[in-house]
Amino acid sequence: MLNFIFLFVGLICLLLGSHWLVKSLKGISLYFKLKPLFLSIVVLGFVSSSPEYFVTLNAGFKGLSSAALGNILGSNVINILLVLALAGLFYGFTWRKHIVYFDMSFLIFGTLLLGLCSIDKNIGALDGLSLLAVFIIYMIFLFKQRKEEKNETADLPPSFSLLKALAVVALGFVFLFIGSSLAVDSSLKLVKAFSLSEKFAGVFILSLSTSLPELATSLQAVFKKEGEMALGSVVGSNLFNTLFVLGSASLLKPLQFPANLYSDYFFMSFVTVVLFLSLLFFKTIPKALFAGFIISYFVYISFVSGIL
């Protein structure tokens, strides 16, 4: 019972921390007049990936590679099959082709690079450097590309204070650190108590927990008729998860890539390619396809948990 309470408290800390970060950094971005799509990919994508970053680092330092890697693979799958699908199913959205040709192409390449890095069943410092190098290249091109966009940023609320926003950002990171530690420890104790695997803890429990910020920001964006921002948040989050989170985590401490995670990697890759092709060939993704995404996620989790 105590582990359930700790897990609940950890999830609340993760949700509060990410909420404060998203709210404050969005204000800071508007203060410095950043572009809307740039805001969604970099700021919302990066911030909504902060729980994954803290949980992955926490699990990695404790030698729990399956949980650390499973958290990233599972989060990327959830972002597409659940977060983006729910946003599209209930609200629908449109997008510009630039996000397909540029951002999604980098995501496809990063996913492929991760697979190459994992061939020897180990993601070490050199692999981490490779992932981070691609991330840096992406960021350089992103900054150059976004300079050419028309500035359509919204006005700041009159009560905005930069100093207060920075203080809330710091508080958000503290809550993320506390929440990630509680979530990792309690979820692993729970899966052991119920005779489940460390992989299940990462792919399902931790990844679902750390994807709550993406779900909240994406639904909020499409509700405000900013569908491209919802898509940018998910694509940006998956890019940060794959290149920055895994890259920096493996640079600090090498991660073993267990053989039982290859099926999850290939499923994540398949889902990413399906999203890329859907964005490429559809002007508006059919709601039936989004419904199929959601069903696919629950079938996938049934396989991971051993139900099927």
PDB file of C-alpha atoms in Angstrom:
ATOM      1  CA  MET A   1       0.000   0.000   0.000  1.00  0.00           C
ATOM      2  CA  LEU A   2       2.839   2.368   0.872  1.00  0.00           C
ATOM      3  CA  ASN A   3       4.412   1.859  -2.576  1.00  0.00           C
ATOM      4  CA  PHE A   4       1.140   2.870  -4.266  1.00  0.00           C
ATOM      5  CA  ILE A   5       1.110   6.056  -2.175  1.00  0.00           C
ATOM      6  CA  PHE A   6       4.739   6.834  -3.080  1.00  0.00           C
ATOM      7  CA  LEU A   7       4.013   6.186  -6.763  1.00  0.00           C
ATOM      8  CA  PHE A   8       0.985   8.485  -6.624  1.00  0.00           C
ATOM      9  CA  VAL A   9       2.980  11.224  -4.890  1.00  0.00           C
ATOM     10  CA  GLY A  10       5.788  10.796  -7.445  1.00  0.00           C
ATOM     11  CA  LEU A  11       3.332  11.151 -10.349  1.00  0.00           C
ATOM     12  CA  ILE A  12       1.810  14.263  -8.786  1.00  0.00           C
ATOM     13  CA  CYS A  13       5.306  15.764  -8.410  1.00  0.00           C
ATOM     14  CA  LEU A  14       6.114  14.963 -12.051  1.00  0.00           C
ATOM     15  CA  LEU A  15       2.841  16.481 -13.230  1.00  0.00           C
ATOM     16  CA  LEU A  16       3.186  19.614 -11.107  1.00  0.00           C
ATOM     17  CA  GLY A  17       6.843  20.087 -12.037  1.00  0.00           C
ATOM     18  CA  SER A  18       6.219  19.753 -15.760  1.00  0.00           C
ATOM     19  CA  HIS A  19       3.106  21.960 -15.585  1.00  0.00           C
ATOM     20  CA  TRP A  20       5.050  24.755 -13.896  1.00  0.00           C
ATOM     21  CA  LEU A  21       7.893  24.383 -16.391  1.00  0.00           C
ATOM     22  CA  VAL A  22       5.596  24.506 -19.421  1.00  0.00           C
ATOM     23  CA  LYS A  23       3.693  27.520 -18.113  1.00  0.00           C
ATOM     24  CA  SER A  24       6.788  29.470 -17.064  1.00  0.00           C
ATOM     25  CA  LEU A  25       8.971  28.657 -20.063  1.00  0.00           C
ATOM     26  CA  LYS A  26       6.167  29.495 -22.447  1.00  0.00           C
ATOM     27  CA  GLY A  27       6.004  32.947 -20.850  1.00  0.00           C
ATOM     28  CA  ILE A  28       9.793  33.274 -21.002  1.00  0.00           C
ATOM     29  CA  SER A  29       9.733  32.305 -24.690  1.00  0.00           C
ATOM     30  CA  LEU A  30       7.101  34.923 -25.455  1.00  0.00           C
ATOM     31  CA  TYR A  31       9.152  37.446 -23.475  1.00  0.00           C
ATOM     32  CA  PHE A  32      12.096  36.811 -25.832  1.00  0.00           C
ATOM     33  CA  LYS A  33       9.716  36.723 -28.854  1.00  0.00           C
ATOM     34  CA  LEU A  34      10.342  33.156 -29.997  1.00  0.00           C
ATOM     35  CA  LYS A  35       8.269  31.798 -32.895  1.00  0.00           C
ATOM     36  CA  PRO A  36       5.166  29.621 -32.194  1.00  0.00           C
ATOM     37  CA  LEU A  37       6.348  26.395 -33.882  1.00  0.00           C
ATOM     38  CA  PHE A  38       9.836  26.877 -32.472  1.00  0.00           C
ATOM     39  CA  LEU A  39       8.195  27.304 -29.081  1.00  0.00           C
ATOM     40  CA  SER A  40       6.295  24.027 -29.430  1.00  0.00           C
ATOM     41  CA  ILE A  41       9.238  21.934 -30.651  1.00  0.00           C
ATOM     42  CA  VAL A  42      12.004  23.307 -28.460  1.00  0.00           C
ATOM     43  CA  VAL A  43      10.353  24.674 -25.345  1.00  0.00           C
ATOM     44  CA  LEU A  44       7.312  22.404 -24.986  1.00  0.00           C
ATOM     45  CA  GLY A  45       9.145  19.413 -26.484  1.00  0.00           C
ATOM     46  CA  PHE A  46      12.150  19.856 -24.215  1.00  0.00           C
ATOM     47  CA  VAL A  47      10.172  20.637 -21.073  1.00  0.00           C
ATOM     48  CA  SER A  48       7.681  17.799 -21.562  1.00  0.00           C
ATOM     49  CA  SER A  49      10.692  15.472 -21.919  1.00  0.00           C
ATOM     50  CA  SER A  50      12.132  16.555 -18.575  1.00  0.00           C
ATOM     51  CA  PRO A  51      10.342  13.775 -16.631  1.00  0.00           C
ATOM     52  CA  GLU A  52      11.792  11.191 -19.054  1.00  0.00           C
ATOM     53  CA  TYR A  53      15.216  12.766 -18.584  1.00  0.00           C
ATOM     54  CA  PHE A  54      15.120  12.598 -14.792  1.00  0.00           C
ATOM     55  CA  VAL A  55      13.561   9.118 -14.686  1.00  0.00           C
ATOM     56  CA  THR A  56      16.027   7.728 -17.260  1.00  0.00           C
ATOM     57  CA  LEU A  57      19.031   9.203 -15.426  1.00  0.00           C
ATOM     58  CA  ASN A  58      17.708   7.958 -12.100  1.00  0.00           C
ATOM     59  CA  ALA A  59      17.141   4.438 -13.404  1.00  0.00           C
ATOM     60  CA  GLY A  60      20.456   4.419 -15.315  1.00  0.00           C
ATOM     61  CA  PHE A  61      22.512   5.356 -12.259  1.00  0.00           C
ATOM     62  CA  LYS A  62      20.810   2.568 -10.317  1.00  0.00           C
ATOM     63  CA  GLY A  63      21.865   0.057 -12.993  1.00  0.00           C
ATOM     64  CA  LEU A  64      18.288  -0.451 -14.218  1.00  0.00           C
ATOM     65  CA  SER A  65      18.968  -0.303 -17.966  1.00  0.00           C
ATOM     66  CA  SER A  66      15.726  -2.051 -18.962  1.00  0.00           C
ATOM     67  CA  ALA A  67      13.686   0.489 -17.022  1.00  0.00           C
ATOM     68  CA  ALA A  68      15.745   3.431 -18.336  1.00  0.00           C
ATOM     69  CA  LEU A  69      15.591   2.401 -22.003  1.00  0.00           C
ATOM     70  CA  GLY A  70      12.049   1.040 -21.709  1.00  0.00           C
ATOM     71  CA  ASN A  71      10.963   4.416 -20.387  1.00  0.00           C
ATOM     72  CA  ILE A  72      12.242   6.183 -23.532  1.00  0.00           C
ATOM     73  CA  LEU A  73      10.970   3.596 -26.018  1.00  0.00           C
ATOM     74  CA  GLY A  74       7.607   3.403 -24.288  1.00  0.00           C
ATOM     75  CA  SER A  75       7.298   7.193 -24.026  1.00  0.00           C
ATOM     76  CA  ASN A  76       7.939   7.646 -27.746  1.00  0.00           C
ATOM     77  CA  VAL A  77       5.273   5.047 -28.533  1.00  0.00           C
ATOM     78  CA  ILE A  78       2.781   6.646 -26.128  1.00  0.00           C
ATOM     79  CA  ASN A  79       3.416  10.125 -27.534  1.00  0.00           C
ATOM     80  CA  ILE A  80       2.337   8.968 -31.002  1.00  0.00           C
ATOM     81  CA  LEU A  81      -0.227   6.228 -30.362  1.00  0.00           C
ATOM     82  CA  LEU A  82      -1.920   7.769 -27.337  1.00  0.00           C
ATOM     83  CA  VAL A  83      -1.078  11.466 -26.855  1.00  0.00           C
ATOM     84  CA  LEU A  84      -1.196  12.598 -30.491  1.00  0.00           C
ATOM     85  CA  ALA A  85      -3.967  10.136 -31.362  1.00  0.00           C
ATOM     86  CA  LEU A  86      -6.254  11.389 -28.576  1.00  0.00           C
ATOM     87  CA  ALA A  87      -5.640  14.987 -29.644  1.00  0.00           C
ATOM     88  CA  GLY A  88      -6.415  14.124 -33.276  1.00  0.00           C
ATOM     89  CA  LEU A  89      -9.388  11.904 -32.475  1.00  0.00           C
ATOM     90  CA  PHE A  90     -11.239  14.460 -30.372  1.00  0.00           C
ATOM     91  CA  TYR A  91     -10.179  17.704 -32.018  1.00  0.00           C
ATOM     92  CA  GLY A  92      -8.239  17.106 -35.249  1.00  0.00           C
ATOM     93  CA  PHE A  93      -5.477  19.392 -36.497  1.00  0.00           C
ATOM     94  CA  THR A  94      -3.544  20.582 -39.531  1.00  0.00           C
ATOM     95  CA  TRP A  95       0.181  21.088 -40.103  1.00  0.00           C
ATOM     96  CA  ARG A  96       2.716  22.504 -42.528  1.00  0.00           C
ATOM     97  CA  LYS A  97       4.881  20.191 -44.618  1.00  0.00           C
ATOM     98  CA  HIS A  98       8.034  21.744 -43.177  1.00  0.00           C
ATOM     99  CA  ILE A  99       7.581  19.819 -39.943  1.00  0.00           C
ATOM    100  CA  VAL A 100       7.434  16.596 -41.993  1.00  0.00           C
ATOM    101  CA  TYR A 101      10.441  17.190 -44.235  1.00  0.00           C
ATOM    102  CA  PHE A 102      12.656  18.698 -41.550  1.00  0.00           C
ATOM    103  CA  ASP A 103      11.705  17.702 -37.988  1.00  0.00           C
ATOM    104  CA  MET A 104      10.224  14.270 -38.743  1.00  0.00           C
ATOM    105  CA  SER A 105      13.184  13.440 -41.001  1.00  0.00           C
ATOM    106  CA  PHE A 106      15.557  14.124 -38.119  1.00  0.00           C
ATOM    107  CA  LEU A 107      13.387  11.947 -35.862  1.00  0.00           C
ATOM    108  CA  ILE A 108      13.543   9.078 -38.381  1.00  0.00           C
ATOM    109  CA  PHE A 109      17.326   9.445 -38.662  1.00  0.00           C
ATOM    110  CA  GLY A 110      17.734   9.614 -34.864  1.00  0.00           C
ATOM    111  CA  THR A 111      15.631   6.465 -34.464  1.00  0.00           C
ATOM    112  CA  LEU A 112      17.784   4.651 -37.029  1.00  0.00           C
ATOM    113  CA  LEU A 113      20.977   5.849 -35.313  1.00  0.00           C
ATOM    114  CA  LEU A 114      19.729   4.531 -31.974  1.00  0.00           C
ATOM    115  CA  GLY A 115      19.229   1.131 -33.580  1.00  0.00           C
ATOM    116  CA  LEU A 116      22.783   1.164 -34.963  1.00  0.00           C
ATOM    117  CA  CYS A 117      24.142   2.172 -31.542  1.00  0.00           C
ATOM    118  CA  SER A 118      22.338  -0.739 -29.894  1.00  0.00           C
ATOM    119  CA  ILE A 119      23.688  -3.472 -32.202  1.00  0.00           C
ATOM    120  CA  ASP A 120      26.348  -4.465 -29.653  1.00  0.00           C
ATOM    121  CA  LYS A 121      23.654  -4.476 -26.907  1.00  0.00           C
ATOM    122  CA  ASN A 122      25.344  -1.549 -25.193  1.00  0.00           C
ATOM    123  CA  ILE A 123      24.905   2.214 -25.506  1.00  0.00           C
ATOM    124  CA  GLY A 124      28.180   3.655 -24.280  1.00  0.00           C
ATOM    125  CA  ALA A 125      29.887   7.040 -24.207  1.00  0.00           C
ATOM    126  CA  LEU A 126      30.765   6.990 -27.937  1.00  0.00           C
ATOM    127  CA  ASP A 127      27.162   6.158 -28.828  1.00  0.00           C
ATOM    128  CA  GLY A 128      26.007   8.935 -26.528  1.00  0.00           C
ATOM    129  CA  LEU A 129      28.312  11.401 -28.261  1.00  0.00           C
ATOM    130  CA  SER A 130      26.919  10.342 -31.661  1.00  0.00           C
ATOM    131  CA  LEU A 131      23.332  10.893 -30.520  1.00  0.00           C
ATOM    132  CA  LEU A 132      24.207  14.253 -28.963  1.00  0.00           C
ATOM    133  CA  ALA A 133      26.093  15.318 -32.112  1.00  0.00           C
ATOM    134  CA  VAL A 134      22.967  14.757 -34.233  1.00  0.00           C
ATOM    135  CA  PHE A 135      20.937  16.619 -31.610  1.00  0.00           C
ATOM    136  CA  ILE A 136      23.306  19.618 -31.790  1.00  0.00           C
ATOM    137  CA  ILE A 137      23.182  19.606 -35.611  1.00  0.00           C
ATOM    138  CA  TYR A 138      19.381  19.527 -35.454  1.00  0.00           C
ATOM    139  CA  MET A 139      19.316  22.455 -33.040  1.00  0.00           C
ATOM    140  CA  ILE A 140      21.682  24.523 -35.217  1.00  0.00           C
ATOM    141  CA  PHE A 141      19.510  23.968 -38.304  1.00  0.00           C
ATOM    142  CA  LEU A 142      16.377  24.573 -36.239  1.00  0.00           C
ATOM    143  CA  PHE A 143      17.584  27.969 -35.038  1.00  0.00           C
ATOM    144  CA  LYS A 144      18.543  28.948 -38.591  1.00  0.00           C
ATOM    145  CA  GLN A 145      15.226  27.777 -40.040  1.00  0.00           C
ATOM    146  CA  ARG A 146      13.064  29.445 -37.414  1.00  0.00           C
ATOM    147  CA  LYS A 147      14.680  32.851 -38.058  1.00  0.00           C
ATOM    148  CA  GLU A 148      12.912  32.862 -41.422  1.00  0.00           C
ATOM    149  CA  GLU A 149       9.450  32.267 -39.917  1.00  0.00           C
ATOM    150  CA  LYS A 150       6.977  35.075 -39.598  1.00  0.00           C
ATOM    151  CA  ASN A 151       6.733  36.172 -35.973  1.00  0.00           C
ATOM    152  CA  GLU A 152       3.183  35.458 -34.774  1.00  0.00           C
ATOM    153  CA  THR A 153       3.857  35.259 -31.066  1.00  0.00           C
ATOM    154  CA  ALA A 154       1.107  36.195 -28.630  1.00  0.00           C
ATOM    155  CA  ASP A 155       1.256  39.071 -26.186  1.00  0.00           C
ATOM    156  CA  LEU A 156       2.418  38.471 -22.635  1.00  0.00           C
ATOM    157  CA  PRO A 157      -0.083  38.893 -19.800  1.00  0.00           C
ATOM    158  CA  PRO A 158       0.390  42.191 -17.910  1.00  0.00           C
ATOM    159  CA  SER A 159       1.183  40.325 -14.676  1.00  0.00           C
ATOM    160  CA  PHE A 160       4.176  38.456 -16.184  1.00  0.00           C
ATOM    161  CA  SER A 161       7.429  38.689 -14.213  1.00  0.00           C
ATOM    162  CA  LEU A 162      10.635  37.235 -15.644  1.00  0.00           C
ATOM    163  CA  LEU A 163      12.166  36.774 -12.186  1.00  0.00           C
ATOM    164  CA  LYS A 164       9.083  34.967 -10.907  1.00  0.00           C
ATOM    165  CA  ALA A 165       9.008  32.760 -14.022  1.00  0.00           C
ATOM    166  CA  LEU A 166      12.656  31.747 -13.505  1.00  0.00           C
ATOM    167  CA  ALA A 167      11.924  30.913  -9.838  1.00  0.00           C
ATOM    168  CA  VAL A 168       9.003  28.698 -10.897  1.00  0.00           C
ATOM    169  CA  VAL A 169      11.262  26.969 -13.460  1.00  0.00           C
ATOM    170  CA  ALA A 170      13.738  26.131 -10.678  1.00  0.00           C
ATOM    171  CA  LEU A 171      10.909  24.843  -8.468  1.00  0.00           C
ATOM    172  CA  GLY A 172       9.620  22.741 -11.366  1.00  0.00           C
ATOM    173  CA  PHE A 173      12.986  21.017 -11.782  1.00  0.00           C
ATOM    174  CA  VAL A 174      13.104  20.269  -8.026  1.00  0.00           C
ATOM    175  CA  PHE A 175       9.682  18.624  -8.216  1.00  0.00           C
ATOM    176  CA  LEU A 176      10.736  16.644 -11.298  1.00  0.00           C
ATOM    177  CA  PHE A 177      13.795  15.334  -9.481  1.00  0.00           C
ATOM    178  CA  ILE A 178      11.772  14.300  -6.407  1.00  0.00           C
ATOM    179  CA  GLY A 179       8.963  12.840  -8.523  1.00  0.00           C
ATOM    180  CA  SER A 180      11.288  10.811 -10.749  1.00  0.00           C
ATOM    181  CA  SER A 181      13.042   9.274  -7.754  1.00  0.00           C
ATOM    182  CA  LEU A 182       9.762   8.317  -6.079  1.00  0.00           C
ATOM    183  CA  ALA A 183       8.272   6.986  -9.345  1.00  0.00           C
ATOM    184  CA  VAL A 184      11.283   4.802 -10.176  1.00  0.00           C
ATOM    185  CA  ASP A 185      11.677   3.304  -6.709  1.00  0.00           C
ATOM    186  CA  SER A 186       7.999   2.671  -6.008  1.00  0.00           C
ATOM    187  CA  SER A 187       7.134   1.297  -9.468  1.00  0.00           C
ATOM    188  CA  LEU A 188      10.025  -1.172  -9.374  1.00  0.00           C
ATOM    189  CA  LYS A 189       8.953  -2.380  -5.930  1.00  0.00           C
ATOM    190  CA  LEU A 190       5.406  -2.805  -7.218  1.00  0.00           C
ATOM    191  CA  VAL A 191       6.403  -4.834 -10.291  1.00  0.00           C
ATOM    192  CA  LYS A 192       8.516  -7.093  -8.081  1.00  0.00           C
ATOM    193  CA  ALA A 193       5.616  -7.520  -5.653  1.00  0.00           C
ATOM    194  CA  PHE A 194       3.336  -8.537  -8.534  1.00  0.00           C
ATOM    195  CA  SER A 195       6.060 -10.621 -10.248  1.00  0.00           C
ATOM    196  CA  LEU A 196       6.243  -8.327 -13.284  1.00  0.00           C
ATOM    197  CA  SER A 197       9.394  -7.455 -15.217  1.00  0.00           C
ATOM    198  CA  GLU A 198      11.697  -4.434 -15.028  1.00  0.00           C
ATOM    199  CA  LYS A 199      10.967  -3.963 -18.733  1.00  0.00           C
ATOM    200  CA  PHE A 200       7.237  -3.662 -17.969  1.00  0.00           C
ATOM    201  CA  ALA A 201       8.012  -1.018 -15.353  1.00  0.00           C
ATOM    202  CA  GLY A 202       9.869   1.060 -17.952  1.00  0.00           C
ATOM    203  CA  VAL A 203       7.728   0.486 -21.044  1.00  0.00           C
ATOM    204  CA  PHE A 204       4.377   0.887 -19.318  1.00  0.00           C
ATOM    205  CA  ILE A 205       4.378   2.376 -15.799  1.00  0.00           C
ATOM    206  CA  LEU A 206       7.258   4.869 -16.074  1.00  0.00           C
ATOM    207  CA  SER A 207       6.653   5.802 -19.711  1.00  0.00           C
ATOM    208  CA  LEU A 208       2.938   6.383 -19.120  1.00  0.00           C
ATOM    209  CA  SER A 209       3.741   8.465 -16.057  1.00  0.00           C
ATOM    210  CA  THR A 210       6.353  10.610 -17.784  1.00  0.00           C
ATOM    211  CA  SER A 211       4.103  11.148 -20.834  1.00  0.00           C
ATOM    212  CA  LEU A 212       1.444  12.968 -18.822  1.00  0.00           C
ATOM    213  CA  PRO A 213       2.982  16.416 -19.622  1.00  0.00           C
ATOM    214  CA  GLU A 214       2.857  15.687 -23.374  1.00  0.00           C
ATOM    215  CA  LEU A 215      -0.782  14.620 -23.045  1.00  0.00           C
ATOM    216  CA  ALA A 216      -1.707  17.745 -21.098  1.00  0.00           C
ATOM    217  CA  THR A 217       0.103  20.184 -23.410  1.00  0.00           C
ATOM    218  CA  SER A 218      -1.133  18.516 -26.623  1.00  0.00           C
ATOM    219  CA  LEU A 219      -4.788  18.459 -25.557  1.00  0.00           C
ATOM    220  CA  GLN A 220      -4.512  22.039 -24.344  1.00  0.00           C
ATOM    221  CA  ALA A 221      -2.960  23.108 -27.662  1.00  0.00           C
ATOM    222  CA  VAL A 222      -5.607  21.501 -29.894  1.00  0.00           C
ATOM    223  CA  PHE A 223      -8.377  22.783 -27.625  1.00  0.00           C
ATOM    224  CA  LYS A 224      -7.042  26.281 -28.343  1.00  0.00           C
ATOM    225  CA  LYS A 225      -7.003  25.422 -32.073  1.00  0.00           C
ATOM    226  CA  GLU A 226      -3.196  25.250 -32.159  1.00  0.00           C
ATOM    227  CA  GLY A 227      -2.953  21.737 -33.629  1.00  0.00           C
ATOM    228  CA  GLU A 228       0.468  22.267 -35.178  1.00  0.00           C
ATOM    229  CA  MET A 229       1.768  23.174 -31.730  1.00  0.00           C
ATOM    230  CA  ALA A 230       0.432  19.839 -30.405  1.00  0.00           C
ATOM    231  CA  LEU A 231       2.221  17.974 -33.203  1.00  0.00           C
ATOM    232  CA  GLY A 232       5.395  19.999 -32.640  1.00  0.00           C
ATOM    233  CA  SER A 233       5.302  19.175 -28.932  1.00  0.00           C
ATOM    234  CA  VAL A 234       5.122  15.425 -29.618  1.00  0.00           C
ATOM    235  CA  VAL A 235       7.750  15.424 -32.387  1.00  0.00           C
ATOM    236  CA  GLY A 236      10.025  17.642 -30.301  1.00  0.00           C
ATOM    237  CA  SER A 237       9.573  15.429 -27.238  1.00  0.00           C
ATOM    238  CA  ASN A 238      10.456  12.266 -29.189  1.00  0.00           C
ATOM    239  CA  LEU A 239      13.506  13.979 -30.675  1.00  0.00           C
ATOM    240  CA  PHE A 240      14.709  15.071 -27.251  1.00  0.00           C
ATOM    241  CA  ASN A 241      14.003  11.614 -25.788  1.00  0.00           C
ATOM    242  CA  THR A 242      15.940   9.787 -28.500  1.00  0.00           C
ATOM    243  CA  LEU A 243      18.879  12.124 -29.049  1.00  0.00           C
ATOM    244  CA  PHE A 244      19.336  14.239 -25.934  1.00  0.00           C
ATOM    245  CA  VAL A 245      17.998  12.121 -23.060  1.00  0.00           C
ATOM    246  CA  LEU A 246      19.551   8.818 -24.155  1.00  0.00           C
ATOM    247  CA  GLY A 247      22.659  10.567 -25.455  1.00  0.00           C
ATOM    248  CA  SER A 248      23.410  12.414 -22.230  1.00  0.00           C
ATOM    249  CA  ALA A 249      22.352   9.480 -20.004  1.00  0.00           C
ATOM    250  CA  SER A 250      24.679   7.026 -21.774  1.00  0.00           C
ATOM    251  CA  LEU A 251      27.466   9.599 -21.705  1.00  0.00           C
ATOM    252  CA  LEU A 252      27.213   9.769 -17.925  1.00  0.00           C
ATOM    253  CA  LYS A 253      26.741   6.020 -17.445  1.00  0.00           C
ATOM    254  CA  PRO A 254      26.715   3.310 -20.179  1.00  0.00           C
ATOM    255  CA  LEU A 255      23.353   1.584 -20.656  1.00  0.00           C
ATOM    256  CA  GLN A 256      22.976  -2.097 -21.447  1.00  0.00           C
ATOM    257  CA  PHE A 257      20.463  -2.751 -24.239  1.00  0.00           C
ATOM    258  CA  PRO A 258      18.761  -6.054 -23.258  1.00  0.00           C
ATOM    259  CA  ALA A 259      17.711  -8.369 -26.082  1.00  0.00           C
ATOM    260  CA  ASN A 260      14.084  -8.315 -24.901  1.00  0.00           C
ATOM    261  CA  LEU A 261      13.878  -4.592 -25.739  1.00  0.00           C
ATOM    262  CA  TYR A 262      14.597  -5.033 -29.463  1.00  0.00           C
ATOM    263  CA  SER A 263      10.944  -5.830 -30.189  1.00  0.00           C
ATOM    264  CA  ASP A 264       9.984  -2.552 -28.472  1.00  0.00           C
ATOM    265  CA  TYR A 265      12.601  -0.633 -30.460  1.00  0.00           C
ATOM    266  CA  PHE A 266      11.297  -2.042 -33.762  1.00  0.00           C
ATOM    267  CA  PHE A 267       7.715  -1.280 -32.774  1.00  0.00           C
ATOM    268  CA  MET A 268       8.674   2.302 -31.870  1.00  0.00           C
ATOM    269  CA  SER A 269      10.472   2.635 -35.229  1.00  0.00           C
ATOM    270  CA  PHE A 270       7.442   1.263 -37.093  1.00  0.00           C
ATOM    271  CA  VAL A 271       5.091   3.673 -35.335  1.00  0.00           C
ATOM    272  CA  THR A 272       7.399   6.614 -36.121  1.00  0.00           C
ATOM    273  CA  VAL A 273       7.517   5.703 -39.819  1.00  0.00           C
ATOM    274  CA  VAL A 274       3.712   5.307 -39.943  1.00  0.00           C
ATOM    275  CA  LEU A 275       3.316   8.805 -38.459  1.00  0.00           C
ATOM    276  CA  PHE A 276       5.817  10.204 -40.973  1.00  0.00           C
ATOM    277  CA  LEU A 277       3.968   8.645 -43.933  1.00  0.00           C
ATOM    278  CA  SER A 278       0.589   9.753 -42.565  1.00  0.00           C
ATOM    279  CA  LEU A 279       1.753  13.353 -42.260  1.00  0.00           C
ATOM    280  CA  LEU A 280       3.344  13.165 -45.701  1.00  0.00           C
ATOM    281  CA  PHE A 281       0.379  11.793 -47.657  1.00  0.00           C
ATOM    282  CA  PHE A 282      -2.658  13.098 -45.751  1.00  0.00           C
ATOM    283  CA  LYS A 283      -3.796  16.704 -45.533  1.00  0.00           C
ATOM    284  CA  THR A 284      -5.963  15.711 -42.578  1.00  0.00           C
ATOM    285  CA  ILE A 285      -5.346  12.375 -40.877  1.00  0.00           C
ATOM    286  CA  PRO A 286      -8.611  10.344 -40.771  1.00  0.00           C
ATOM    287  CA  LYS A 287     -10.018   9.888 -37.274  1.00  0.00           C
ATOM    288  CA  ALA A 288     -10.290   6.165 -38.003  1.00  0.00           C
ATOM    289  CA  LEU A 289      -6.484   6.046 -38.211  1.00  0.00           C
ATOM    290  CA  PHE A 290      -6.160   7.824 -34.867  1.00  0.00           C
ATOM    291  CA  ALA A 291      -8.592   5.297 -33.382  1.00  0.00           C
ATOM    292  CA  GLY A 292      -6.394   2.550 -34.842  1.00  0.00           C
ATOM    293  CA  PHE A 293      -3.367   4.130 -33.156  1.00  0.00           C
ATOM    294  CA  ILE A 294      -5.078   3.990 -29.753  1.00  0.00           C
ATOM    295  CA  ILE A 295      -6.194   0.373 -30.216  1.00  0.00           C
ATOM    296  CA  SER A 296      -2.658  -0.547 -31.345  1.00  0.00           C
ATOM    297  CA  TYR A 297      -1.219   0.888 -28.143  1.00  0.00           C
ATOM    298  CA  PHE A 298      -3.419  -1.241 -25.903  1.00  0.00           C
ATOM    299  CA  VAL A 299      -2.659  -4.350 -27.991  1.00  0.00           C
ATOM    300  CA  TYR A 300       1.053  -3.562 -27.671  1.00  0.00           C
ATOM    301  CA  ILE A 301       0.810  -3.163 -23.888  1.00  0.00           C
ATOM    302  CA  SER A 302      -1.094  -6.453 -23.698  1.00  0.00           C
ATOM    303  CA  PHE A 303       1.878  -8.154 -25.350  1.00  0.00           C
ATOM    304  CA  VAL A 304       4.383  -6.387 -23.071  1.00  0.00           C
ATOM    305  CA  SER A 305       2.456  -7.372 -19.951  1.00  0.00           C
ATOM    306  CA  GLY A 306       2.074 -10.993 -21.121  1.00  0.00           C
ATOM    307  CA  ILE A 307      -1.734 -10.871 -21.348  1.00  0.00           C
ATOM    308  CA  LEU A 308      -1.574 -11.835 -25.063  1.00  0.00           C
TER     309      LEU A 308
END
